[in-house]
Short mmCIF file of N, CA and C in Angstrom, two decimals:
data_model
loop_
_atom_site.label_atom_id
_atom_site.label_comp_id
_atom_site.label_asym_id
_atom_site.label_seq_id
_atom_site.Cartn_x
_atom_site.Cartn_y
_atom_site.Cartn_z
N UNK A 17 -29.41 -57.14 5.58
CA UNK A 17 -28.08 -56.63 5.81
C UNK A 17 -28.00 -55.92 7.15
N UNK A 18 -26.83 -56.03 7.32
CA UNK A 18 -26.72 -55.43 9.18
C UNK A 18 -26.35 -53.73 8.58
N UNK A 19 -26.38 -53.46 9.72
CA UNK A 19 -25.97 -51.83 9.19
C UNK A 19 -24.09 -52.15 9.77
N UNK A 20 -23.64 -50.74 9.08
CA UNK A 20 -21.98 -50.90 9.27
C UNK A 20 -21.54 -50.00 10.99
N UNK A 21 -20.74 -50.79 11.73
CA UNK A 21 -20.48 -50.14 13.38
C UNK A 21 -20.46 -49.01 13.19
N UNK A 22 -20.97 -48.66 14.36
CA UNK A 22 -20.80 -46.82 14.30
C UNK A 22 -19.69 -46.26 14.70
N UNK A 23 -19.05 -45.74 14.31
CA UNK A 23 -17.64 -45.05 14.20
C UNK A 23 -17.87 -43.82 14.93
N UNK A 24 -16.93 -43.48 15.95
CA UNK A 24 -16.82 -41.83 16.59
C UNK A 24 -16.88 -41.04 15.52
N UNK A 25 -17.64 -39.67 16.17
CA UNK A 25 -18.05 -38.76 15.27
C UNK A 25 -16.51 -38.08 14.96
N UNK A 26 -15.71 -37.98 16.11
CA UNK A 26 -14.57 -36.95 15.97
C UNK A 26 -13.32 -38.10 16.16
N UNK A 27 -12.22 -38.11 15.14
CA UNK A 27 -10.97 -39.09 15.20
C UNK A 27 -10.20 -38.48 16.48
N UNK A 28 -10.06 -37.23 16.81
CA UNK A 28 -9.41 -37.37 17.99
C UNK A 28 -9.79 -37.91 19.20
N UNK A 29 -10.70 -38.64 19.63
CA UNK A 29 -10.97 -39.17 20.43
C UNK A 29 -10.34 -39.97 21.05
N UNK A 30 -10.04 -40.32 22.14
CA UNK A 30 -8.78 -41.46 22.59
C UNK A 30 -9.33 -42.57 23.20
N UNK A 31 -10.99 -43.09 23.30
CA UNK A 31 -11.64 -44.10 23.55
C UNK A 31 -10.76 -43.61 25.52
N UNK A 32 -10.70 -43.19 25.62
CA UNK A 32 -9.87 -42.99 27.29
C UNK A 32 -11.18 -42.56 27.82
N UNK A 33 -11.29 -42.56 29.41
CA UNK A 33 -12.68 -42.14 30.26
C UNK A 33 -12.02 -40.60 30.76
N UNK A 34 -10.95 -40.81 30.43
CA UNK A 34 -9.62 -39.37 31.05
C UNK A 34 -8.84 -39.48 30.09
N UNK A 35 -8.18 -38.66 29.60
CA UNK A 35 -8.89 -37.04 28.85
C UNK A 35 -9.41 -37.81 27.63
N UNK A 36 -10.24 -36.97 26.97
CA UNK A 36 -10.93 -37.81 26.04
C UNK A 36 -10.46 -37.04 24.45
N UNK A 37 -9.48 -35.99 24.56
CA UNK A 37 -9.03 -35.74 23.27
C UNK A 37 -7.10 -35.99 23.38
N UNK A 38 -6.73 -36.02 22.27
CA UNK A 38 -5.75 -36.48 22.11
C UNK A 38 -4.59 -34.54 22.70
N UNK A 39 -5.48 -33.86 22.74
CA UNK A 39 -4.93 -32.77 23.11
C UNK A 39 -4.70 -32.74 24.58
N UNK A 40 -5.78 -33.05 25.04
CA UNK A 40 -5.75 -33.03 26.35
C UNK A 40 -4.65 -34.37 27.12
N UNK A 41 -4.21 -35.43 26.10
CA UNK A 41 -3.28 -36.18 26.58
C UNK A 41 -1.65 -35.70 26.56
N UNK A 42 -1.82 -34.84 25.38
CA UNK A 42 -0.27 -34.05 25.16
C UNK A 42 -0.61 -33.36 26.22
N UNK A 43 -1.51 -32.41 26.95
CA UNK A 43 -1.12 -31.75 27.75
C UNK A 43 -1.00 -31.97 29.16
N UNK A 44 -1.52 -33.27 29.24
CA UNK A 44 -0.99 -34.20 30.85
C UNK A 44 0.49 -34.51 30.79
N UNK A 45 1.00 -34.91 29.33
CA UNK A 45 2.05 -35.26 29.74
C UNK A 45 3.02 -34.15 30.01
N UNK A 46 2.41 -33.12 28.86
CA UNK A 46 3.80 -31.79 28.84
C UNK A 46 3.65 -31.41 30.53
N UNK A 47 2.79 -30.87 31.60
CA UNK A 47 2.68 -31.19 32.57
C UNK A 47 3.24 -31.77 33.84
N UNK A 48 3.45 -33.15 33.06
CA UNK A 48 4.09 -33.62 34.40
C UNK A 48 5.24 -33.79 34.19
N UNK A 49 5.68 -33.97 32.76
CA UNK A 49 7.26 -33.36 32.49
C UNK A 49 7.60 -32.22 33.25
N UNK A 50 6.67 -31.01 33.27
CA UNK A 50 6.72 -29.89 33.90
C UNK A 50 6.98 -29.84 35.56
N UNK A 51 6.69 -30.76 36.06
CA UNK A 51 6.35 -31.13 37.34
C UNK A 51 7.69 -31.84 37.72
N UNK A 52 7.94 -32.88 36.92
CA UNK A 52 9.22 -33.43 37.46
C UNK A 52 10.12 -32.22 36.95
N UNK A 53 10.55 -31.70 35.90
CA UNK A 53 11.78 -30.58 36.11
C UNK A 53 12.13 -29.78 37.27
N UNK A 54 10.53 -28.99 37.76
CA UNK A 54 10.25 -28.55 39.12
C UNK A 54 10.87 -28.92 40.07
N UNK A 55 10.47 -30.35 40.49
CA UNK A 55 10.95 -31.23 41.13
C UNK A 55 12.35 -31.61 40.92
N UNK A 56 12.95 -31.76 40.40
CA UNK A 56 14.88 -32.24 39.81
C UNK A 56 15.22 -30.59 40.28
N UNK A 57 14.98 -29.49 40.18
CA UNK A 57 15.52 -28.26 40.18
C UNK A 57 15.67 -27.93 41.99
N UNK A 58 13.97 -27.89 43.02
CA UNK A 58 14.05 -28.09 43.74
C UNK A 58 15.22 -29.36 44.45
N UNK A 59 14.88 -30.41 44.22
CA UNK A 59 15.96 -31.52 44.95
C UNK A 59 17.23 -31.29 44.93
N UNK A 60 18.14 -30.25 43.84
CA UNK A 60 19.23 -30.02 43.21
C UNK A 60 19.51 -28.84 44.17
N UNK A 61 18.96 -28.33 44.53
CA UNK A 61 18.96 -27.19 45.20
C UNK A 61 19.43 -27.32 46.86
N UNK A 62 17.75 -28.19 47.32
CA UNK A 62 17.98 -28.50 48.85
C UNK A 62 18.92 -29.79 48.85
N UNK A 63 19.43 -30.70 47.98
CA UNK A 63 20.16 -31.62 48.56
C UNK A 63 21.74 -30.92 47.80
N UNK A 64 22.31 -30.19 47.65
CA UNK A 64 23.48 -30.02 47.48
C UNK A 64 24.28 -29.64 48.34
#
């Protein structure tokens, strides 16, 4: 009998090489959401 695939030790893992927990992907995105608001607030500003 073969043995059964080895399964990640931890389910949050995101098989990703960048970020490698599923936390660290919510917090790239909350981020650059963060970044573009920044950005829309600035542009709103100097182009009016």
């Amino acid at each position: 009998m073969n043995p059964p695939p080895e399964t990640p030790d931890n389910d949050s893992s995101t098989g990703l090489p960048w970020p490698r927990t599923w936390r660290g992907v919510y917090l790239f995105v909350f981020g650059c959401f963060v970044l573009v608001v920044i950005a829309l607030t600035l542009f709103a500003r100097y182009f009016a």
